[in-house]
XYZ file of C-alpha atoms in Angstrom:
589
model
C -21.176 13.456 18.989
C -19.919 14.403 15.526
C -16.865 16.466 14.625
C -15.858 17.818 11.246
C -13.595 15.983 8.838
C -10.648 18.388 9.144
C -10.913 18.641 12.923
C -10.628 14.849 13.142
C -7.549 14.973 10.879
C -6.064 17.697 13.090
C -6.580 15.730 16.297
C -4.945 12.668 14.751
C -1.733 14.727 14.756
C -2.386 16.434 18.093
C -2.581 13.040 19.757
C 0.449 11.459 18.091
C 3.006 14.157 17.246
C 6.198 14.575 19.333
C 5.841 18.358 19.880
C 4.441 20.375 22.766
C 3.594 23.448 20.674
C 2.986 23.307 16.949
C 0.782 24.209 14.003
C -1.379 21.796 12.014
C -2.169 22.038 8.306
C -4.866 19.774 6.865
C -5.103 19.449 3.074
C -7.265 16.928 1.249
C -9.823 16.506 -1.504
C -13.088 17.204 0.268
C -13.873 17.750 3.937
C -17.121 18.439 5.770
C -19.696 21.000 4.612
C -19.531 24.412 6.251
C -22.738 23.844 8.209
C -21.239 20.732 9.877
C -18.134 22.525 11.182
C -18.039 23.810 14.742
C -14.362 24.814 14.682
C -15.073 28.138 12.943
C -14.782 30.544 15.894
C -11.679 32.697 15.645
C -10.775 31.403 12.177
C -10.332 33.526 9.071
C -12.887 32.274 6.548
C -12.491 33.897 3.129
C -15.592 34.847 1.127
C -17.878 33.829 3.984
C -20.661 35.953 2.482
C -20.828 33.551 -0.479
C -20.964 30.509 1.784
C -23.658 31.514 4.263
C -26.646 31.385 1.848
C -25.795 27.774 0.859
C -23.503 26.389 3.606
C -24.200 22.756 2.684
C -22.667 23.310 -0.776
C -19.252 24.506 0.446
C -16.814 21.956 1.881
C -13.459 22.175 3.673
C -10.451 22.273 1.354
C -7.651 23.231 3.775
C -7.585 24.155 7.466
C -4.872 25.621 9.666
C -4.760 25.195 13.435
C -2.338 26.095 16.190
C -1.779 24.134 19.395
C -0.508 26.159 22.349
C -0.840 25.662 26.117
C -2.636 22.346 25.595
C -5.341 23.947 23.485
C -6.128 23.789 19.765
C -7.376 26.917 17.979
C -8.609 27.376 14.426
C -6.709 30.055 12.520
C -7.816 29.673 8.909
C -10.399 27.550 7.151
C -10.835 27.680 3.406
C -13.903 26.202 1.719
C -14.648 25.327 -1.878
C -17.998 25.098 -3.608
C -19.053 21.708 -4.874
C -19.038 21.190 -8.620
C -18.884 18.122 -10.836
C -17.323 18.764 -14.250
C -16.625 15.166 -15.287
C -18.914 15.427 -18.299
C -17.354 18.720 -19.447
C -13.688 17.901 -18.868
C -11.850 14.564 -18.799
C -9.605 15.872 -16.017
C -11.532 17.755 -13.353
C -12.127 17.379 -9.602
C -15.193 15.250 -8.984
C -16.333 16.807 -5.694
C -15.129 20.266 -4.682
C -13.985 22.543 -7.494
C -10.796 23.934 -6.012
C -8.949 21.361 -3.906
C -5.431 20.037 -4.351
C -6.498 16.530 -3.389
C -9.491 16.621 -5.705
C -7.329 17.573 -8.668
C -4.794 14.862 -7.854
C -7.586 12.297 -7.691
C -8.954 13.465 -11.024
C -5.571 12.972 -12.708
C -5.338 9.531 -11.108
C -8.687 8.635 -12.659
C -7.490 9.948 -16.035
C -4.276 7.900 -15.978
C -5.221 4.779 -14.010
C -9.043 4.560 -14.302
C -9.271 4.825 -10.506
C -9.523 7.932 -8.333
C -7.978 6.021 -5.405
C -4.690 5.337 -7.226
C -3.385 8.868 -6.717
C -0.290 7.558 -4.936
C 0.844 5.920 -8.184
C 1.298 9.343 -9.781
C 4.363 9.944 -7.602
C 5.868 6.736 -8.949
C 4.946 7.539 -12.540
C 6.113 11.169 -12.509
C 9.892 10.555 -12.672
C 9.435 8.855 -16.066
C 7.915 12.038 -17.464
C 9.663 14.824 -19.336
C 9.975 18.430 -18.267
C 8.465 21.223 -20.385
C 6.034 18.976 -22.269
C 3.227 20.646 -20.337
C 3.827 24.145 -19.014
C 0.354 25.400 -18.088
C -0.190 26.452 -14.516
C -2.780 24.106 -13.044
C -3.418 26.284 -9.997
C -4.096 29.959 -9.513
C -2.274 30.942 -6.297
C -3.476 34.227 -4.838
C -4.439 35.848 -1.541
C -3.092 32.856 0.362
C -5.503 30.518 -1.409
C -5.321 27.766 -4.039
C -7.751 27.653 -6.955
C -7.896 25.055 -9.728
C -7.734 26.588 -13.193
C -9.970 25.051 -15.830
C -8.649 26.683 -19.003
C -6.062 23.946 -19.644
C -8.471 21.024 -19.272
C -9.955 20.941 -22.822
C -6.545 19.846 -24.174
C -6.838 16.504 -22.382
C -9.280 14.097 -23.942
C -7.532 10.713 -23.906
C -8.140 9.047 -20.520
C -6.838 5.499 -20.146
C -9.734 3.041 -20.293
C -7.679 -0.082 -19.646
C -4.203 -0.953 -18.436
C -3.297 -2.000 -21.988
C -4.201 1.487 -23.191
C -2.153 3.031 -20.388
C 0.852 0.836 -21.239
C 0.607 1.638 -24.955
C 0.661 5.380 -24.204
C 2.951 5.207 -21.183
C 5.018 8.280 -22.038
C 1.904 10.400 -22.565
C 0.627 9.623 -19.061
C 4.100 9.864 -17.516
C 4.487 13.385 -18.902
C 1.161 14.347 -17.326
C 2.176 12.840 -13.968
C 5.491 14.733 -14.018
C 3.741 18.034 -14.705
C 0.987 17.494 -12.137
C 3.465 16.520 -9.420
C 5.476 19.703 -9.974
C 2.298 21.787 -9.851
C 1.091 20.031 -6.695
C 4.408 20.851 -5.039
C 4.133 24.489 -6.129
C 0.661 24.763 -4.614
C 1.605 23.063 -1.346
C 4.710 25.193 -0.826
C 2.662 28.327 -1.483
C 0.018 27.202 0.996
C 2.558 26.362 3.730
C 4.391 29.664 3.341
C 1.100 31.569 3.404
C -0.112 29.834 6.560
C 3.206 30.245 8.376
C 2.681 34.006 8.168
C -0.394 33.579 10.373
C 1.306 31.498 13.077
C 4.979 30.912 12.535
C 6.920 28.216 14.264
C 9.473 25.536 13.611
C 7.039 22.661 14.251
C 4.422 21.788 11.650
C 2.089 18.799 11.519
C 0.451 17.631 8.301
C -2.678 15.542 7.827
C -5.206 14.819 5.104
C -4.630 12.638 2.054
C -2.353 15.190 0.370
C 0.114 14.725 3.254
C 0.993 11.285 1.846
C 2.802 12.983 -1.050
C 6.335 12.148 0.031
C 7.973 14.273 -2.675
C 6.076 17.409 -1.661
C 6.782 16.710 2.020
C 10.511 16.774 1.382
C 10.087 20.063 -0.498
C 8.418 21.584 2.581
C 11.592 20.933 4.570
C 13.854 22.307 1.855
C 11.756 25.294 0.697
C 10.039 26.737 3.797
C 10.953 27.813 7.330
C 9.641 24.572 8.805
C 12.402 22.885 10.782
C 10.497 19.962 12.279
C 7.798 18.271 10.211
C 5.488 15.589 11.584
C 3.299 13.807 9.048
C 0.537 11.676 10.493
C 1.432 8.143 9.276
C -2.244 7.440 8.566
C -2.758 10.869 6.995
C -5.627 9.696 4.800
C -9.178 9.061 5.920
C -8.193 5.912 7.833
C -6.538 8.274 10.319
C -9.872 9.939 11.114
C -10.621 7.206 13.637
C -7.473 8.128 15.575
C -8.429 11.804 15.480
C -11.933 11.086 16.763
C -10.522 8.966 19.585
C -8.076 11.679 20.655
C -10.733 14.377 20.420
C -12.914 12.318 22.732
C -10.019 11.792 25.153
C -8.808 15.389 25.218
C -11.940 17.470 24.670
C -14.874 15.363 25.806
C -13.309 13.490 28.725
C -10.870 16.343 29.438
C -7.971 13.963 29.963
C -4.289 14.823 29.869
C -2.385 14.760 26.589
C 0.183 11.980 26.950
C 3.225 12.017 24.660
C 2.929 9.199 22.121
C 5.882 6.833 21.643
C 5.849 7.162 17.829
C 4.721 3.626 17.058
C 2.022 3.070 14.446
C 1.725 -0.617 15.279
C -1.711 -0.929 16.839
C -2.554 -4.416 15.542
C -2.989 -7.395 17.820
C -0.145 -9.879 18.337
C -0.764 -13.587 17.697
C 0.379 -16.390 20.047
C 3.202 -18.599 18.798
C 1.105 -21.716 19.360
C -1.625 -20.386 17.054
C 0.961 -19.481 14.406
C 2.517 -22.953 14.542
C -0.853 -24.663 14.093
C -1.630 -22.356 11.185
C 1.669 -23.247 9.520
C 0.875 -26.951 9.888
C -2.624 -26.552 8.400
C -1.523 -24.470 5.420
C 1.395 -26.737 4.559
C -1.198 -29.443 3.816
C -3.690 -27.151 2.075
C -3.449 -28.781 -1.371
C -4.036 -32.257 0.056
C -7.013 -30.853 1.974
C -8.350 -29.175 -1.168
C -8.367 -32.391 -3.209
C -9.990 -34.284 -0.340
C -12.732 -31.661 -0.183
C -13.043 -31.612 -3.979
C -13.599 -35.396 -4.064
C -16.636 -34.884 -1.804
C -18.046 -31.704 -3.353
C -18.618 -31.597 -7.099
C -21.349 -31.652 -9.721
C -21.405 -35.076 -11.423
C -20.591 -35.039 -15.126
C -19.674 -37.667 -17.701
C -17.095 -37.726 -20.428
C -17.905 -39.201 -23.808
C -15.346 -42.005 -23.616
C -15.542 -43.629 -20.183
C -13.154 -43.028 -17.286
C -10.825 -40.070 -17.723
C -7.704 -39.010 -15.801
C -6.824 -35.334 -15.440
C -3.438 -34.740 -13.818
C -2.261 -31.615 -12.037
C 1.521 -31.506 -12.361
C 3.311 -28.909 -10.193
C 6.863 -29.813 -11.309
C 10.020 -29.387 -9.221
C 9.656 -32.843 -7.689
C 6.194 -32.207 -6.198
C 3.815 -35.163 -6.191
C 1.126 -35.124 -8.915
C -2.604 -35.058 -8.234
C -4.732 -37.240 -10.502
C -8.450 -36.544 -10.751
C -10.251 -39.639 -12.006
C -13.687 -38.959 -13.436
C -15.478 -42.317 -13.638
C -17.896 -43.124 -16.419
C -20.757 -42.880 -13.922
C -19.787 -39.297 -13.031
C -18.077 -40.124 -9.726
C -14.846 -38.205 -9.052
C -11.844 -39.657 -7.221
C -8.247 -38.556 -6.770
C -4.854 -40.155 -6.136
C -1.150 -39.334 -6.303
C -0.017 -42.222 -8.475
C 2.830 -41.150 -10.767
C 2.113 -44.123 -13.024
C -1.403 -43.119 -14.009
C -1.685 -42.162 -17.670
C -3.467 -38.797 -17.956
C -5.921 -37.895 -20.707
C -5.360 -34.237 -19.844
C -2.250 -32.757 -18.254
C -2.570 -29.447 -16.381
C 0.933 -28.153 -15.704
C 1.401 -25.122 -13.480
C 3.596 -24.053 -10.615
C 2.397 -24.807 -7.103
C 2.131 -21.149 -6.075
C -0.314 -20.456 -8.936
C -2.486 -23.342 -7.781
C -2.435 -22.080 -4.196
C -3.503 -18.718 -5.567
C -6.479 -20.293 -7.305
C -7.720 -22.404 -4.407
C -7.632 -19.447 -2.007
C -8.759 -16.818 -4.531
C -10.806 -18.472 -7.300
C -11.225 -15.159 -9.120
C -7.598 -15.546 -10.293
C -8.476 -18.601 -12.429
C -9.212 -16.439 -15.459
C -6.016 -14.410 -15.041
C -3.870 -17.535 -14.688
C -5.518 -19.258 -17.642
C -4.748 -16.211 -19.792
C -1.129 -16.106 -18.646
C 1.731 -18.391 -19.596
C 1.794 -19.894 -16.106
C -0.391 -22.885 -17.016
C -0.260 -25.423 -19.827
C -3.302 -27.604 -20.603
C -2.872 -30.512 -23.010
C -6.595 -31.096 -23.609
C -8.647 -27.901 -23.145
C -11.938 -29.640 -23.996
C -11.673 -32.136 -21.153
C -10.413 -29.429 -18.815
C -13.578 -27.414 -19.526
C -15.687 -30.400 -18.515
C -13.770 -30.607 -15.246
C -14.331 -26.904 -14.533
C -18.076 -27.385 -14.968
C -17.955 -30.022 -12.237
C -16.315 -27.660 -9.763
C -17.752 -24.697 -7.933
C -14.393 -23.147 -7.119
C -15.805 -20.360 -4.984
C -17.688 -22.820 -2.776
C -14.685 -25.149 -2.616
C -12.444 -22.273 -1.539
C -14.830 -21.285 1.263
C -15.018 -24.909 2.417
C -11.204 -25.124 2.388
C -10.853 -21.984 4.509
C -13.418 -23.314 6.962
C -11.602 -26.661 7.060
C -8.282 -24.979 7.823
C -9.825 -23.043 10.697
C -11.263 -26.268 12.080
C -7.900 -28.024 11.819
C -6.156 -25.157 13.626
C -8.666 -25.025 16.462
C -8.687 -28.814 16.894
C -4.916 -29.291 16.768
C -3.411 -30.550 20.035
C 0.234 -30.358 18.993
C 2.402 -28.282 16.653
C 4.693 -29.933 14.093
C 6.364 -26.715 12.939
C 9.473 -25.835 14.906
C 10.414 -22.270 15.906
C 14.001 -21.121 15.470
C 15.779 -19.241 18.259
C 18.112 -17.705 15.664
C 15.317 -16.718 13.256
C 16.706 -13.213 12.712
C 20.131 -14.538 11.745
C 18.546 -17.146 9.471
C 16.377 -14.539 7.786
C 19.314 -12.172 7.257
C 21.328 -15.020 5.719
C 18.453 -15.919 3.374
C 18.141 -12.275 2.303
C 21.887 -12.110 1.667
C 21.549 -15.204 -0.551
C 19.048 -13.287 -2.696
C 15.865 -14.806 -1.266
C 12.693 -12.704 -1.118
C 11.156 -12.945 2.333
C 7.764 -12.292 3.845
C 8.317 -10.745 7.287
C 5.463 -10.972 9.826
C 6.108 -9.732 13.368
C 3.970 -8.711 16.351
C 1.092 -6.222 15.929
C 0.544 -4.778 12.451
C 1.043 -1.176 11.344
C -1.880 1.229 11.121
C -1.801 3.165 7.867
C -0.811 2.570 4.243
C 2.899 1.794 4.731
C 4.558 -1.454 5.808
C 7.192 -0.473 8.354
C 8.700 -3.794 9.369
C 5.757 -5.674 10.866
C 3.973 -6.820 7.665
C 6.656 -6.462 5.001
C 8.107 -8.138 1.939
C 11.887 -7.778 2.125
C 14.749 -8.289 -0.306
C 18.403 -7.474 -0.894
C 18.407 -4.106 -2.723
C 21.635 -4.846 -4.612
C 20.067 -7.168 -7.196
C 18.874 -5.016 -10.109
C 16.336 -7.671 -11.216
C 14.584 -7.921 -7.858
C 12.304 -4.947 -8.442
C 10.779 -6.224 -11.682
C 10.453 -9.744 -10.225
C 8.544 -8.590 -7.136
C 6.296 -6.317 -9.197
C 5.394 -9.026 -11.725
C 5.523 -12.277 -9.755
C 4.604 -11.305 -6.202
C 2.772 -7.967 -6.155
C 1.183 -8.390 -9.627
C 1.337 -4.665 -10.248
C 2.703 -2.161 -12.783
C 6.400 -2.426 -13.563
C 7.071 1.305 -13.093
C 6.196 1.170 -9.383
C 9.249 1.795 -7.150
C 10.193 0.182 -3.843
C 11.358 1.865 -0.675
C 14.586 1.312 1.239
C 14.552 0.688 4.980
C 17.810 1.785 6.574
C 19.346 1.967 10.038
C 18.798 5.508 11.305
C 22.458 5.955 12.166
C 23.523 5.086 8.598
C 21.154 7.344 6.628
C 23.781 9.929 5.685
C 26.035 7.199 4.319
C 23.587 6.381 1.506
C 21.429 9.502 1.119
C 22.033 13.222 0.749
C 20.091 14.347 3.805
C 20.596 13.028 7.327
C 16.898 13.090 8.080
C 14.551 10.978 10.184
C 11.771 9.352 8.180
C 10.279 6.574 10.322
C 6.974 6.395 8.420
C 8.233 6.242 4.833
C 6.621 9.584 3.865
C 9.726 11.570 2.823
C 11.960 11.219 -0.225
C 15.656 11.883 -0.567
C 18.314 11.564 -3.253
C 20.702 8.625 -3.243
C 24.393 9.502 -3.103
C 26.034 8.928 -6.508
C 28.391 6.214 -5.258
C 25.447 4.082 -4.094
C 23.073 4.402 -7.045
C 24.333 1.324 -8.873
C 24.769 -0.654 -5.657
C 21.157 -0.172 -4.500
C 19.484 -0.556 -7.889
C 16.227 -2.099 -6.712
C 15.307 0.815 -4.429
C 16.546 3.732 -6.557
C 13.855 5.364 -8.674
C 14.192 6.793 -12.173
C 15.214 10.227 -10.848
C 17.690 8.773 -8.301
C 15.245 9.345 -5.449
C 14.032 7.027 -2.696
C 11.081 7.111 -0.327
C 13.021 6.266 2.829
C 12.143 4.538 6.068
C 14.603 5.075 8.903
C 14.599 2.307 11.522
C 15.380 2.612 15.224
C 15.131 0.026 18.014
C 12.624 1.894 20.181
C 9.410 0.596 18.595
C 10.818 -1.639 15.857
C 13.460 -3.759 17.677
C 13.202 -6.940 15.596
C 13.386 -5.128 12.264
C 16.278 -3.057 13.569
C 18.121 -6.208 14.619
C 17.467 -7.784 11.208
C 19.012 -4.773 9.465
C 22.000 -4.973 11.805
C 22.495 -8.658 11.026
C 22.123 -8.058 7.277
C 24.769 -5.353 7.593
C 27.088 -7.745 9.457
C 26.812 -10.255 6.574
C 26.830 -7.908 3.577
C 28.267 -4.615 4.800
C 25.035 -2.839 3.766
C 22.373 -1.697 6.238
C 19.584 -1.244 3.684
C 16.745 -3.598 2.722
C 14.077 -3.302 0.069
C 10.784 -3.038 1.960
C 7.295 -3.214 0.482
C 3.898 -4.036 1.918
C 2.912 -7.668 2.451
C 0.124 -7.810 -0.139
C -0.571 -7.829 -3.851
C -2.457 -5.417 -6.088
C -6.044 -4.908 -4.949
C -5.498 -6.653 -1.608
C -5.189 -5.166 1.907
C -1.938 -5.699 3.780
C -2.081 -9.086 5.521
C -3.165 -8.943 9.136
C -3.468 -12.535 10.410
C -1.115 -15.539 10.219
C -3.652 -17.296 7.953
C -3.623 -14.388 5.495
C 0.172 -14.308 5.503
C 0.443 -18.040 4.842
C -2.172 -17.992 2.077
C -0.310 -15.163 0.384
C 3.068 -16.853 0.873
C 1.998 -20.124 -0.711
C 0.136 -18.424 -3.571
C 3.017 -16.319 -4.916
C 6.731 -16.658 -5.561
C 7.985 -15.549 -2.200
C 10.902 -17.782 -1.212
C 10.530 -17.690 2.566
C 8.232 -16.504 5.307
C 9.500 -15.470 8.721
C 6.435 -15.385 10.911
C 7.431 -14.558 14.482
C 10.232 -17.041 15.153
C 9.188 -19.608 12.549
C 11.109 -19.625 9.262
C 9.029 -21.309 6.549
C 10.627 -22.214 3.229
C 9.086 -23.757 0.111
């Protein structure tokens, strides 16, 4: 069977929230068409007479439900007509004409060239200036939100490239500041309007707009909502959870069982498998050159045998590629060989290339590689099909793991203490534990962690590990019992979807997790479904006196969060992470 977009969002909260009776508000960019919704009975539907002649051209924009006596009821469903104005205006929703999420996506496209980068606007906004833009983006009336279009002609300079964005950073930051304030105004209006229909202290939020952590905090400070549950996977990835719960509760008529709050639905990996994977990846460069020596396109240099040396520095052994005059390619590790071309780069950059060949161009353009003879290096590149070599390497690693009878890597019984000590020394650690999180936030199962006291850590992780924009902030993870020590509001935020202000006395001490406006998007940690991460924070506190860690997702720009041990190890070796704690193994470079 099929259910509507907003109903699936609603059931994702019905199945996972901690309340017995509550209301649900779904806000996003574009839901299902009117004629695909069967949750209309009993709901107020404004301007229904305009919808009925063309129901396929009006889509859900926000929906309000109440859950009482184990039953969900629709109270209000607002629809917006479709309308594409991208050719008329540079900033305009690209699907429905009057949705909060659609407008936010349009501004994301204007600033970042991508409609899916809307979350970055929250990070960019604090760099903007108040009163630069004072138009009202939304018309708020009769309990509804409408996008105004009269301000749009003023904006005709969308960023086409990152270089263009960087050159005009303040221009785009001012827009992000203004849009964020207007989004908050619209959301607060919508919440207050819906509460008049079915009041109550418990509100659940879903839909992509519910990931706006700044607006979520405003709901708690500016409305009558006392208890706010935000579906951790509030975006469209959470629809699968909603469909599953709808099937359980409404199709199979099963009992609603109180969820334990965990978002960690990923599969755990056996220690033996992890150990074998560590062994295989630690020898990946040797394996790559062995494979390369068997898989290449013969080529000849103009002056007989040539030696091209890869030098990784820091005491690592060199790799010499010998191209014979007959086109045969060999390799060795002899430090005495005299190279005709020296390729000097750090080992992590080379790992990055052999696992993700598309990064060759980026690395060659950067200052991370030095090539003494570019002409001969070009000849070498023509001999190598890097994409095919990378696939062969990955296949080889899988074969090695499955065939391994023993494990060389040794687990550490005190891995949490070791990791805490490394963090306290200033090391940046990949943290991989148990089943992964479901949703966009890393919550202590697939995380990159660091000491928040070092003011340079943020820029280093952004540039050297995440490869993303330098304005992007990082979140603090903190022991639940210590939240009020560092932040203004003693509030639970287990899913990293609420912001708070840092207390003045801690702003300089937690530099790497404090944003431009002294705010933080907080994760509070308890032992109930995150025991290892909780224990790590406790141990870090014992060493340093601070129970806060910088926490960001275990991935880089354009890459999903790592799921498997292989993905974690490939990422670890291909960036400047210092250590990887993967279950009870502590891997250092």
